[in-house]
């Protein structure tokens, strides 16, 4: 049975910050989402325990390069 490293943080609704620990994946609720447009392809993942987030991840792939117009003044 695979385990995943989680951390219970106050900002995610836990009473106290706790050190990272391993927990069986089947005890967690997993959700994922996707954003795909002309500029980026993004996939996010969340793992929850008792309705509270214990791990979150995101993968972003930029499709177009970022360009800027610079005007250099010499004088």
N, CA, C and O atoms as a Maestro MAE file, in Angstrom:
{
 s_m_m2io_version
 :::
 2.0.0
}

f_m_ct {
 s_m_title
 :::
 protein
 m_atom[300] {
  # First column is atom index #
  i_m_mmod_type
  r_m_x_coord
  r_m_y_coord
  r_m_z_coord
  i_m_residue_number
  s_m_chain_name
  s_m_pdb_residue_name
  s_m_pdb_atom_name
  i_m_atomic_number
  :::
  1 25 0.847 -1.170 0.000 1 A "UNK " " N  " 7
  2 3 0.000 0.000 0.000 1 A "UNK " " CA " 6
  3 2 0.899 1.242 0.000 1 A "UNK " " C  " 6
  4 15 1.686 1.419 0.930 1 A "UNK " " O  " 8
  5 25 0.801 2.118 -1.034 2 A "UNK " " N  " 7
  6 3 1.683 3.290 -1.117 2 A "UNK " " CA " 6
  7 2 1.389 4.310 -0.009 2 A "UNK " " C  " 6
  8 15 0.252 4.473 0.434 2 A "UNK " " O  " 8
  9 25 2.447 4.980 0.412 3 A "UNK " " N  " 7
  10 3 2.319 6.033 1.405 3 A "UNK " " CA " 6
  11 2 2.752 7.355 0.794 3 A "UNK " " C  " 6
  12 15 3.535 7.381 -0.156 3 A "UNK " " O  " 8
  13 25 2.243 8.449 1.337 4 A "UNK " " N  " 7
  14 3 2.561 9.775 0.836 4 A "UNK " " CA " 6
  15 2 2.979 10.646 2.014 4 A "UNK " " C  " 6
  16 15 2.414 10.534 3.103 4 A "UNK " " O  " 8
  17 25 3.965 11.513 1.801 5 A "UNK " " N  " 7
  18 3 4.446 12.410 2.844 5 A "UNK " " CA " 6
  19 2 3.506 13.605 2.943 5 A "UNK " " C  " 6
  20 15 3.260 14.292 1.952 5 A "UNK " " O  " 8
  21 25 2.980 13.850 4.145 6 A "UNK " " N  " 7
  22 3 2.053 14.966 4.339 6 A "UNK " " CA " 6
  23 2 2.520 15.830 5.502 6 A "UNK " " C  " 6
  24 15 3.347 15.416 6.314 6 A "UNK " " O  " 8
  25 25 1.973 17.042 5.563 7 A "UNK " " N  " 7
  26 3 2.231 17.916 6.694 7 A "UNK " " CA " 6
  27 2 0.928 18.608 7.067 7 A "UNK " " C  " 6
  28 15 0.272 19.202 6.211 7 A "UNK " " O  " 8
  29 25 0.554 18.535 8.329 8 A "UNK " " N  " 7
  30 3 -0.657 19.175 8.829 8 A "UNK " " CA " 6
  31 2 -0.282 20.576 9.309 8 A "UNK " " C  " 6
  32 15 0.456 20.723 10.283 8 A "UNK " " O  " 8
  33 25 -0.791 21.610 8.624 9 A "UNK " " N  " 7
  34 3 -0.438 22.989 8.932 9 A "UNK " " CA " 6
  35 2 -1.645 23.755 9.456 9 A "UNK " " C  " 6
  36 15 -2.777 23.489 9.053 9 A "UNK " " O  " 8
  37 25 -1.405 24.702 10.353 10 A "UNK " " N  " 7
  38 3 -2.481 25.533 10.890 10 A "UNK " " CA " 6
  39 2 -3.212 26.275 9.777 10 A "UNK " " C  " 6
  40 15 -4.436 26.396 9.819 10 A "UNK " " O  " 8
  41 25 -2.488 26.768 8.793 11 A "UNK " " N  " 7
  42 3 -3.127 27.542 7.718 11 A "UNK " " CA " 6
  43 2 -4.121 26.702 6.907 11 A "UNK " " C  " 6
  44 15 -4.959 27.252 6.191 11 A "UNK " " O  " 8
  45 25 -4.030 25.380 7.018 12 A "UNK " " N  " 7
  46 3 -4.965 24.493 6.323 12 A "UNK " " CA " 6
  47 2 -6.034 23.944 7.253 12 A "UNK " " C  " 6
  48 15 -6.737 22.999 6.893 12 A "UNK " " O  " 8
  49 25 -6.173 24.527 8.458 13 A "UNK " " N  " 7
  50 3 -7.260 24.166 9.340 13 A "UNK " " CA " 6
  51 2 -6.932 23.208 10.463 13 A "UNK " " C  " 6
  52 15 -7.832 22.821 11.208 13 A "UNK " " O  " 8
  53 25 -5.680 22.810 10.615 14 A "UNK " " N  " 7
  54 3 -5.297 21.924 11.714 14 A "UNK " " CA " 6
  55 2 -5.004 22.772 12.937 14 A "UNK " " C  " 6
  56 15 -4.595 23.924 12.793 14 A "UNK " " O  " 8
  57 25 -5.203 22.234 14.151 15 A "UNK " " N  " 7
  58 3 -4.998 23.030 15.361 15 A "UNK " " CA " 6
  59 2 -3.549 23.458 15.584 15 A "UNK " " C  " 6
  60 15 -3.308 24.556 16.085 15 A "UNK " " O  " 8
  61 25 -2.599 22.634 15.230 16 A "UNK " " N  " 7
  62 3 -1.180 22.942 15.412 16 A "UNK " " CA " 6
  63 2 -0.411 22.481 14.185 16 A "UNK " " C  " 6
  64 15 -0.817 21.541 13.501 16 A "UNK " " O  " 8
  65 25 0.715 23.159 13.910 17 A "UNK " " N  " 7
  66 3 1.625 22.656 12.889 17 A "UNK " " CA " 6
  67 2 2.248 21.371 13.403 17 A "UNK " " C  " 6
  68 15 2.684 21.302 14.552 17 A "UNK " " O  " 8
  69 25 2.290 20.366 12.563 18 A "UNK " " N  " 7
  70 3 2.881 19.086 12.954 18 A "UNK " " CA " 6
  71 2 4.011 18.745 11.996 18 A "UNK " " C  " 6
  72 15 4.001 19.185 10.846 18 A "UNK " " O  " 8
  73 25 4.989 17.965 12.455 19 A "UNK " " N  " 7
  74 3 6.066 17.573 11.549 19 A "UNK " " CA " 6
  75 2 5.524 16.693 10.419 19 A "UNK " " C  " 6
  76 15 4.498 16.027 10.563 19 A "UNK " " O  " 8
  77 25 6.228 16.709 9.316 20 A "UNK " " N  " 7
  78 3 5.826 15.886 8.169 20 A "UNK " " CA " 6
  79 2 5.827 14.417 8.565 20 A "UNK " " C  " 6
  80 15 6.685 13.968 9.325 20 A "UNK " " O  " 8
  81 25 4.860 13.674 8.043 21 A "UNK " " N  " 7
  82 3 4.730 12.253 8.360 21 A "UNK " " CA " 6
  83 2 4.181 11.515 7.144 21 A "UNK " " C  " 6
  84 15 3.553 12.120 6.275 21 A "UNK " " O  " 8
  85 25 4.418 10.219 7.086 22 A "UNK " " N  " 7
  86 3 3.873 9.403 6.005 22 A "UNK " " CA " 6
  87 2 2.525 8.852 6.417 22 A "UNK " " C  " 6
  88 15 2.316 8.503 7.579 22 A "UNK " " O  " 8
  89 25 1.601 8.773 5.452 23 A "UNK " " N  " 7
  90 3 0.268 8.234 5.705 23 A "UNK " " CA " 6
  91 2 -0.146 7.400 4.492 23 A "UNK " " C  " 6
  92 15 0.266 7.689 3.369 23 A "UNK " " O  " 8
  93 25 -0.941 6.392 4.712 24 A "UNK " " N  " 7
  94 3 -1.403 5.550 3.607 24 A "UNK " " CA " 6
  95 2 -2.285 6.360 2.665 24 A "UNK " " C  " 6
  96 15 -3.188 7.075 3.100 24 A "UNK " " O  " 8
  97 25 -2.012 6.236 1.374 25 A "UNK " " N  " 7
  98 3 -2.740 6.995 0.362 25 A "UNK " " CA " 6
  99 2 -4.243 6.735 0.389 25 A "UNK " " C  " 6
  100 15 -5.031 7.634 0.091 25 A "UNK " " O  " 8
  101 25 -4.648 5.520 0.741 26 A "UNK " " N  " 7
  102 3 -6.080 5.201 0.699 26 A "UNK " " CA " 6
  103 2 -6.876 5.932 1.791 26 A "UNK " " C  " 6
  104 15 -8.106 5.918 1.757 26 A "UNK " " O  " 8
  105 25 -6.202 6.566 2.756 27 A "UNK " " N  " 7
  106 3 -6.894 7.359 3.775 27 A "UNK " " CA " 6
  107 2 -7.144 8.796 3.312 27 A "UNK " " C  " 6
  108 15 -7.853 9.554 3.973 27 A "UNK " " O  " 8
  109 25 -6.558 9.160 2.174 28 A "UNK " " N  " 7
  110 3 -6.652 10.527 1.666 28 A "UNK " " CA " 6
  111 2 -7.648 10.634 0.521 28 A "UNK " " C  " 6
  112 15 -7.854 9.682 -0.231 28 A "UNK " " O  " 8
  113 25 -8.258 11.796 0.401 29 A "UNK " " N  " 7
  114 3 -9.101 12.117 -0.753 29 A "UNK " " CA " 6
  115 2 -8.242 12.883 -1.743 29 A "UNK " " C  " 6
  116 15 -7.618 13.882 -1.387 29 A "UNK " " O  " 8
  117 25 -8.208 12.420 -2.981 30 A "UNK " " N  " 7
  118 3 -7.368 13.009 -4.016 30 A "UNK " " CA " 6
  119 2 -8.240 13.715 -5.041 30 A "UNK " " C  " 6
  120 15 -9.255 13.178 -5.485 30 A "UNK " " O  " 8
  121 25 -7.832 14.930 -5.412 31 A "UNK " " N  " 7
  122 3 -8.529 15.627 -6.495 31 A "UNK " " CA " 6
  123 2 -7.503 16.305 -7.388 31 A "UNK " " C  " 6
  124 15 -6.384 16.594 -6.962 31 A "UNK " " O  " 8
  125 25 -7.893 16.551 -8.620 32 A "UNK " " N  " 7
  126 3 -7.000 17.164 -9.587 32 A "UNK " " CA " 6
  127 2 -7.794 18.087 -10.502 32 A "UNK " " C  " 6
  128 15 -9.011 17.950 -10.633 32 A "UNK " " O  " 8
  129 25 -7.111 19.006 -11.119 33 A "UNK " " N  " 7
  130 3 -7.753 19.930 -12.041 33 A "UNK " " CA " 6
  131 2 -6.792 20.333 -13.140 33 A "UNK " " C  " 6
  132 15 -5.596 20.053 -13.070 33 A "UNK " " O  " 8
  133 25 -7.327 20.993 -14.156 34 A "UNK " " N  " 7
  134 3 -6.556 21.308 -15.346 34 A "UNK " " CA " 6
  135 2 -6.940 22.681 -15.870 34 A "UNK " " C  " 6
  136 15 -8.119 23.034 -15.893 34 A "UNK " " O  " 8
  137 25 -5.958 23.447 -16.285 35 A "UNK " " N  " 7
  138 3 -6.159 24.708 -16.998 35 A "UNK " " CA " 6
  139 2 -5.312 24.633 -18.251 35 A "UNK " " C  " 6
  140 15 -4.102 24.421 -18.175 35 A "UNK " " O  " 8
  141 25 -5.933 24.803 -19.393 36 A "UNK " " N  " 7
  142 3 -5.213 24.729 -20.663 36 A "UNK " " CA " 6
  143 2 -5.717 25.856 -21.552 36 A "UNK " " C  " 6
  144 15 -6.876 25.854 -21.968 36 A "UNK " " O  " 8
  145 25 -4.843 26.823 -21.845 37 A "UNK " " N  " 7
  146 3 -5.207 27.910 -22.744 37 A "UNK " " CA " 6
  147 2 -4.047 28.183 -23.696 37 A "UNK " " C  " 6
  148 15 -3.123 27.376 -23.795 37 A "UNK " " O  " 8
  149 25 -4.090 29.299 -24.387 38 A "UNK " " N  " 7
  150 3 -3.050 29.605 -25.378 38 A "UNK " " CA " 6
  151 2 -1.670 29.819 -24.747 38 A "UNK " " C  " 6
  152 15 -0.649 29.627 -25.407 38 A "UNK " " O  " 8
  153 25 -1.642 30.211 -23.484 39 A "UNK " " N  " 7
  154 3 -0.380 30.564 -22.843 39 A "UNK " " CA " 6
  155 2 0.218 29.485 -21.948 39 A "UNK " " C  " 6
  156 15 1.438 29.413 -21.801 39 A "UNK " " O  " 8
  157 25 -0.624 28.646 -21.350 40 A "UNK " " N  " 7
  158 3 -0.113 27.684 -20.378 40 A "UNK " " CA " 6
  159 2 -0.936 26.408 -20.353 40 A "UNK " " C  " 6
  160 15 -2.085 26.361 -20.794 40 A "UNK " " O  " 8
  161 25 -0.293 25.366 -19.812 41 A "UNK " " N  " 7
  162 3 -0.957 24.094 -19.527 41 A "UNK " " CA " 6
  163 2 -0.620 23.785 -18.073 41 A "UNK " " C  " 6
  164 15 0.536 23.513 -17.748 41 A "UNK " " O  " 8
  165 25 -1.631 23.827 -17.188 42 A "UNK " " N  " 7
  166 3 -1.415 23.672 -15.755 42 A "UNK " " CA " 6
  167 2 -2.251 22.520 -15.218 42 A "UNK " " C  " 6
  168 15 -3.442 22.416 -15.512 42 A "UNK " " O  " 8
  169 25 -1.624 21.662 -14.434 43 A "UNK " " N  " 7
  170 3 -2.315 20.573 -13.745 43 A "UNK " " CA " 6
  171 2 -2.050 20.754 -12.260 43 A "UNK " " C  " 6
  172 15 -0.898 20.916 -11.856 43 A "UNK " " O  " 8
  173 25 -3.108 20.730 -11.428 44 A "UNK " " N  " 7
  174 3 -2.945 20.821 -9.981 44 A "UNK " " CA " 6
  175 2 -3.488 19.567 -9.328 44 A "UNK " " C  " 6
  176 15 -4.374 18.896 -9.858 44 A "UNK " " O  " 8
  177 25 -2.929 19.267 -8.154 45 A "UNK " " N  " 7
  178 3 -3.327 18.092 -7.383 45 A "UNK " " CA " 6
  179 2 -3.476 18.492 -5.918 45 A "UNK " " C  " 6
  180 15 -2.719 19.321 -5.414 45 A "UNK " " O  " 8
  181 25 -4.452 17.900 -5.243 46 A "UNK " " N  " 7
  182 3 -4.632 18.115 -3.807 46 A "UNK " " CA " 6
  183 2 -4.935 16.788 -3.126 46 A "UNK " " C  " 6
  184 15 -5.661 15.950 -3.661 46 A "UNK " " O  " 8
  185 25 -4.369 16.612 -1.938 47 A "UNK " " N  " 7
  186 3 -4.673 15.461 -1.096 47 A "UNK " " CA " 6
  187 2 -5.269 16.009 0.195 47 A "UNK " " C  " 6
  188 15 -4.715 16.931 0.794 47 A "UNK " " O  " 8
  189 25 -6.406 15.442 0.629 48 A "UNK " " N  " 7
  190 3 -7.089 15.907 1.841 48 A "UNK " " CA " 6
  191 2 -7.273 14.762 2.819 48 A "UNK " " C  " 6
  192 15 -7.483 13.610 2.440 48 A "UNK " " O  " 8
  193 25 -7.188 15.120 4.086 49 A "UNK " " N  " 7
  194 3 -7.457 14.195 5.177 49 A "UNK " " CA " 6
  195 2 -8.512 14.863 6.048 49 A "UNK " " C  " 6
  196 15 -8.303 15.974 6.534 49 A "UNK " " O  " 8
  197 25 -9.634 14.198 6.247 50 A "UNK " " N  " 7
  198 3 -10.750 14.766 7.016 50 A "UNK " " CA " 6
  199 2 -11.188 16.121 6.467 50 A "UNK " " C  " 6
  200 15 -11.566 17.012 7.228 50 A "UNK " " O  " 8
  201 25 -11.135 16.274 5.140 51 A "UNK " " N  " 7
  202 3 -11.576 17.509 4.495 51 A "UNK " " CA " 6
  203 2 -10.569 18.641 4.518 51 A "UNK " " C  " 6
  204 15 -10.851 19.720 3.997 51 A "UNK " " O  " 8
  205 25 -9.397 18.427 5.109 52 A "UNK " " N  " 7
  206 3 -8.380 19.469 5.201 52 A "UNK " " CA " 6
  207 2 -7.206 19.130 4.283 52 A "UNK " " C  " 6
  208 15 -6.800 17.972 4.185 52 A "UNK " " O  " 8
  209 25 -6.669 20.141 3.617 53 A "UNK " " N  " 7
  210 3 -5.557 19.935 2.691 53 A "UNK " " CA " 6
  211 2 -4.305 19.555 3.469 53 A "UNK " " C  " 6
  212 15 -3.931 20.234 4.424 53 A "UNK " " O  " 8
  213 25 -3.649 18.449 3.051 54 A "UNK " " N  " 7
  214 3 -2.389 18.035 3.660 54 A "UNK " " CA " 6
  215 2 -1.238 18.044 2.659 54 A "UNK " " C  " 6
  216 15 -0.071 18.009 3.050 54 A "UNK " " O  " 8
  217 25 -1.563 18.090 1.375 55 A "UNK " " N  " 7
  218 3 -0.527 18.180 0.348 55 A "UNK " " CA " 6
  219 2 -1.150 18.766 -0.905 55 A "UNK " " C  " 6
  220 15 -2.291 18.462 -1.250 55 A "UNK " " O  " 8
  221 25 -0.378 19.617 -1.585 56 A "UNK " " N  " 7
  222 3 -0.862 20.260 -2.809 56 A "UNK " " CA " 6
  223 2 0.311 20.355 -3.771 56 A "UNK " " C  " 6
  224 15 1.439 20.624 -3.356 56 A "UNK " " O  " 8
  225 25 0.053 20.138 -5.037 57 A "UNK " " N  " 7
  226 3 1.101 20.230 -6.040 57 A "UNK " " CA " 6
  227 2 0.573 20.845 -7.318 57 A "UNK " " C  " 6
  228 15 -0.626 20.793 -7.594 57 A "UNK " " O  " 8
  229 25 1.471 21.428 -8.099 58 A "UNK " " N  " 7
  230 3 1.087 22.034 -9.373 58 A "UNK " " CA " 6
  231 2 2.229 21.848 -10.374 58 A "UNK " " C  " 6
  232 15 3.406 21.910 -10.020 58 A "UNK " " O  " 8
  233 25 1.853 21.622 -11.615 59 A "UNK " " N  " 7
  234 3 2.802 21.503 -12.719 59 A "UNK " " CA " 6
  235 2 2.361 22.487 -13.793 59 A "UNK " " C  " 6
  236 15 1.233 22.407 -14.280 59 A "UNK " " O  " 8
  237 25 3.239 23.416 -14.169 60 A "UNK " " N  " 7
  238 3 2.909 24.445 -15.153 60 A "UNK " " CA " 6
  239 2 3.866 24.326 -16.323 60 A "UNK " " C  " 6
  240 15 5.082 24.259 -16.145 60 A "UNK " " O  " 8
  241 25 3.301 24.299 -17.523 61 A "UNK " " N  " 7
  242 3 4.108 24.323 -18.751 61 A "UNK " " CA " 6
  243 2 3.713 25.566 -19.533 61 A "UNK " " C  " 6
  244 15 2.555 25.722 -19.921 61 A "UNK " " O  " 8
  245 25 4.671 26.444 -19.762 62 A "UNK " " N  " 7
  246 3 4.427 27.669 -20.519 62 A "UNK " " CA " 6
  247 2 4.492 27.336 -22.004 62 A "UNK " " C  " 6
  248 15 5.454 26.722 -22.466 62 A "UNK " " O  " 8
  249 25 3.467 27.741 -22.750 63 A "UNK " " N  " 7
  250 3 3.415 27.430 -24.169 63 A "UNK " " CA " 6
  251 2 4.089 28.495 -25.027 63 A "UNK " " C  " 6
  252 15 4.703 28.178 -26.045 63 A "UNK " " O  " 8
  253 25 3.975 29.747 -24.621 64 A "UNK " " N  " 7
  254 3 4.559 30.846 -25.389 64 A "UNK " " CA " 6
  255 2 5.634 31.516 -24.556 64 A "UNK " " C  " 6
  256 15 5.531 31.601 -23.332 64 A "UNK " " O  " 8
  257 25 6.655 31.987 -25.228 65 A "UNK " " N  " 7
  258 3 7.695 32.718 -24.527 65 A "UNK " " CA " 6
  259 2 7.182 34.083 -24.082 65 A "UNK " " C  " 6
  260 15 6.278 34.657 -24.688 65 A "UNK " " O  " 8
  261 25 7.772 34.576 -23.028 66 A "UNK " " N  " 7
  262 3 7.415 35.897 -22.526 66 A "UNK " " CA " 6
  263 2 8.308 36.905 -23.214 66 A "UNK " " C  " 6
  264 15 9.530 36.755 -23.227 66 A "UNK " " O  " 8
  265 25 7.711 37.920 -23.780 67 A "UNK " " N  " 7
  266 3 8.511 38.941 -24.465 67 A "UNK " " CA " 6
  267 2 8.187 40.313 -23.877 67 A "UNK " " C  " 6
  268 15 7.077 40.570 -23.409 67 A "UNK " " O  " 8
  269 25 9.169 41.162 -23.917 68 A "UNK " " N  " 7
  270 3 8.988 42.534 -23.460 68 A "UNK " " CA " 6
  271 2 9.592 43.460 -24.498 68 A "UNK " " C  " 6
  272 15 10.543 43.108 -25.195 68 A "UNK " " O  " 8
  273 25 9.024 44.638 -24.585 69 A "UNK " " N  " 7
  274 3 9.571 45.657 -25.463 69 A "UNK " " CA " 6
  275 2 10.350 46.632 -24.602 69 A "UNK " " C  " 6
  276 15 9.774 47.358 -23.791 69 A "UNK " " O  " 8
  277 25 11.663 46.644 -24.781 70 A "UNK " " N  " 7
  278 3 12.516 47.531 -24.020 70 A "UNK " " CA " 6
  279 2 12.941 48.682 -24.899 70 A "UNK " " C  " 6
  280 15 13.360 48.490 -26.040 70 A "UNK " " O  " 8
  281 25 12.830 49.872 -24.362 71 A "UNK " " N  " 7
  282 3 13.312 51.050 -25.077 71 A "UNK " " CA " 6
  283 2 14.517 51.568 -24.310 71 A "UNK " " C  " 6
  284 15 14.422 51.934 -23.139 71 A "UNK " " O  " 8
  285 25 15.635 51.589 -24.986 72 A "UNK " " N  " 7
  286 3 16.866 52.041 -24.357 72 A "UNK " " CA " 6
  287 2 17.147 53.460 -24.838 72 A "UNK " " C  " 6
  288 15 17.222 53.736 -26.035 72 A "UNK " " O  " 8
  289 25 17.296 54.327 -23.883 73 A "UNK " " N  " 7
  290 3 17.586 55.734 -24.210 73 A "UNK " " CA " 6
  291 2 19.064 55.989 -23.980 73 A "UNK " " C  " 6
  292 15 19.586 55.761 -22.889 73 A "UNK " " O  " 8
  293 25 19.712 56.454 -24.993 74 A "UNK " " N  " 7
  294 3 21.131 56.779 -24.887 74 A "UNK " " CA " 6
  295 2 21.239 58.302 -24.935 74 A "UNK " " C  " 6
  296 15 20.667 58.951 -25.810 74 A "UNK " " O  " 8
  297 25 21.951 58.836 -24.021 75 A "UNK " " N  " 7
  298 3 21.989 60.277 -24.115 75 A "UNK " " CA " 6
  299 2 22.805 60.960 -23.201 75 A "UNK " " C  " 6
  300 15 22.876 62.189 -23.235 75 A "UNK " " O  " 8
  :::
 }
 m_bond[299] {
  # First column is bond index #
  i_m_from
  i_m_to
  i_m_order
  :::
  1 1 2 1
  2 2 3 1
  3 3 4 2
  4 3 5 1
  5 5 6 1
  6 6 7 1
  7 7 8 2
  8 7 9 1
  9 9 10 1
  10 10 11 1
  11 11 12 2
  12 11 13 1
  13 13 14 1
  14 14 15 1
  15 15 16 2
  16 15 17 1
  17 17 18 1
  18 18 19 1
  19 19 20 2
  20 19 21 1
  21 21 22 1
  22 22 23 1
  23 23 24 2
  24 23 25 1
  25 25 26 1
  26 26 27 1
  27 27 28 2
  28 27 29 1
  29 29 30 1
  30 30 31 1
  31 31 32 2
  32 31 33 1
  33 33 34 1
  34 34 35 1
  35 35 36 2
  36 35 37 1
  37 37 38 1
  38 38 39 1
  39 39 40 2
  40 39 41 1
  41 41 42 1
  42 42 43 1
  43 43 44 2
  44 43 45 1
  45 45 46 1
  46 46 47 1
  47 47 48 2
  48 47 49 1
  49 49 50 1
  50 50 51 1
  51 51 52 2
  52 51 53 1
  53 53 54 1
  54 54 55 1
  55 55 56 2
  56 55 57 1
  57 57 58 1
  58 58 59 1
  59 59 60 2
  60 59 61 1
  61 61 62 1
  62 62 63 1
  63 63 64 2
  64 63 65 1
  65 65 66 1
  66 66 67 1
  67 67 68 2
  68 67 69 1
  69 69 70 1
  70 70 71 1
  71 71 72 2
  72 71 73 1
  73 73 74 1
  74 74 75 1
  75 75 76 2
  76 75 77 1
  77 77 78 1
  78 78 79 1
  79 79 80 2
  80 79 81 1
  81 81 82 1
  82 82 83 1
  83 83 84 2
  84 83 85 1
  85 85 86 1
  86 86 87 1
  87 87 88 2
  88 87 89 1
  89 89 90 1
  90 90 91 1
  91 91 92 2
  92 91 93 1
  93 93 94 1
  94 94 95 1
  95 95 96 2
  96 95 97 1
  97 97 98 1
  98 98 99 1
  99 99 100 2
  100 99 101 1
  101 101 102 1
  102 102 103 1
  103 103 104 2
  104 103 105 1
  105 105 106 1
  106 106 107 1
  107 107 108 2
  108 107 109 1
  109 109 110 1
  110 110 111 1
  111 111 112 2
  112 111 113 1
  113 113 114 1
  114 114 115 1
  115 115 116 2
  116 115 117 1
  117 117 118 1
  118 118 119 1
  119 119 120 2
  120 119 121 1
  121 121 122 1
  122 122 123 1
  123 123 124 2
  124 123 125 1
  125 125 126 1
  126 126 127 1
  127 127 128 2
  128 127 129 1
  129 129 130 1
  130 130 131 1
  131 131 132 2
  132 131 133 1
  133 133 134 1
  134 134 135 1
  135 135 136 2
  136 135 137 1
  137 137 138 1
  138 138 139 1
  139 139 140 2
  140 139 141 1
  141 141 142 1
  142 142 143 1
  143 143 144 2
  144 143 145 1
  145 145 146 1
  146 146 147 1
  147 147 148 2
  148 147 149 1
  149 149 150 1
  150 150 151 1
  151 151 152 2
  152 151 153 1
  153 153 154 1
  154 154 155 1
  155 155 156 2
  156 155 157 1
  157 157 158 1
  158 158 159 1
  159 159 160 2
  160 159 161 1
  161 161 162 1
  162 162 163 1
  163 163 164 2
  164 163 165 1
  165 165 166 1
  166 166 167 1
  167 167 168 2
  168 167 169 1
  169 169 170 1
  170 170 171 1
  171 171 172 2
  172 171 173 1
  173 173 174 1
  174 174 175 1
  175 175 176 2
  176 175 177 1
  177 177 178 1
  178 178 179 1
  179 179 180 2
  180 179 181 1
  181 181 182 1
  182 182 183 1
  183 183 184 2
  184 183 185 1
  185 185 186 1
  186 186 187 1
  187 187 188 2
  188 187 189 1
  189 189 190 1
  190 190 191 1
  191 191 192 2
  192 191 193 1
  193 193 194 1
  194 194 195 1
  195 195 196 2
  196 195 197 1
  197 197 198 1
  198 198 199 1
  199 199 200 2
  200 199 201 1
  201 201 202 1
  202 202 203 1
  203 203 204 2
  204 203 205 1
  205 205 206 1
  206 206 207 1
  207 207 208 2
  208 207 209 1
  209 209 210 1
  210 210 211 1
  211 211 212 2
  212 211 213 1
  213 213 214 1
  214 214 215 1
  215 215 216 2
  216 215 217 1
  217 217 218 1
  218 218 219 1
  219 219 220 2
  220 219 221 1
  221 221 222 1
  222 222 223 1
  223 223 224 2
  224 223 225 1
  225 225 226 1
  226 226 227 1
  227 227 228 2
  228 227 229 1
  229 229 230 1
  230 230 231 1
  231 231 232 2
  232 231 233 1
  233 233 234 1
  234 234 235 1
  235 235 236 2
  236 235 237 1
  237 237 238 1
  238 238 239 1
  239 239 240 2
  240 239 241 1
  241 241 242 1
  242 242 243 1
  243 243 244 2
  244 243 245 1
  245 245 246 1
  246 246 247 1
  247 247 248 2
  248 247 249 1
  249 249 250 1
  250 250 251 1
  251 251 252 2
  252 251 253 1
  253 253 254 1
  254 254 255 1
  255 255 256 2
  256 255 257 1
  257 257 258 1
  258 258 259 1
  259 259 260 2
  260 259 261 1
  261 261 262 1
  262 262 263 1
  263 263 264 2
  264 263 265 1
  265 265 266 1
  266 266 267 1
  267 267 268 2
  268 267 269 1
  269 269 270 1
  270 270 271 1
  271 271 272 2
  272 271 273 1
  273 273 274 1
  274 274 275 1
  275 275 276 2
  276 275 277 1
  277 277 278 1
  278 278 279 1
  279 279 280 2
  280 279 281 1
  281 281 282 1
  282 282 283 1
  283 283 284 2
  284 283 285 1
  285 285 286 1
  286 286 287 1
  287 287 288 2
  288 287 289 1
  289 289 290 1
  290 290 291 1
  291 291 292 2
  292 291 293 1
  293 293 294 1
  294 294 295 1
  295 295 296 2
  296 295 297 1
  297 297 298 1
  298 298 299 1
  299 299 300 2
  :::
 }
}
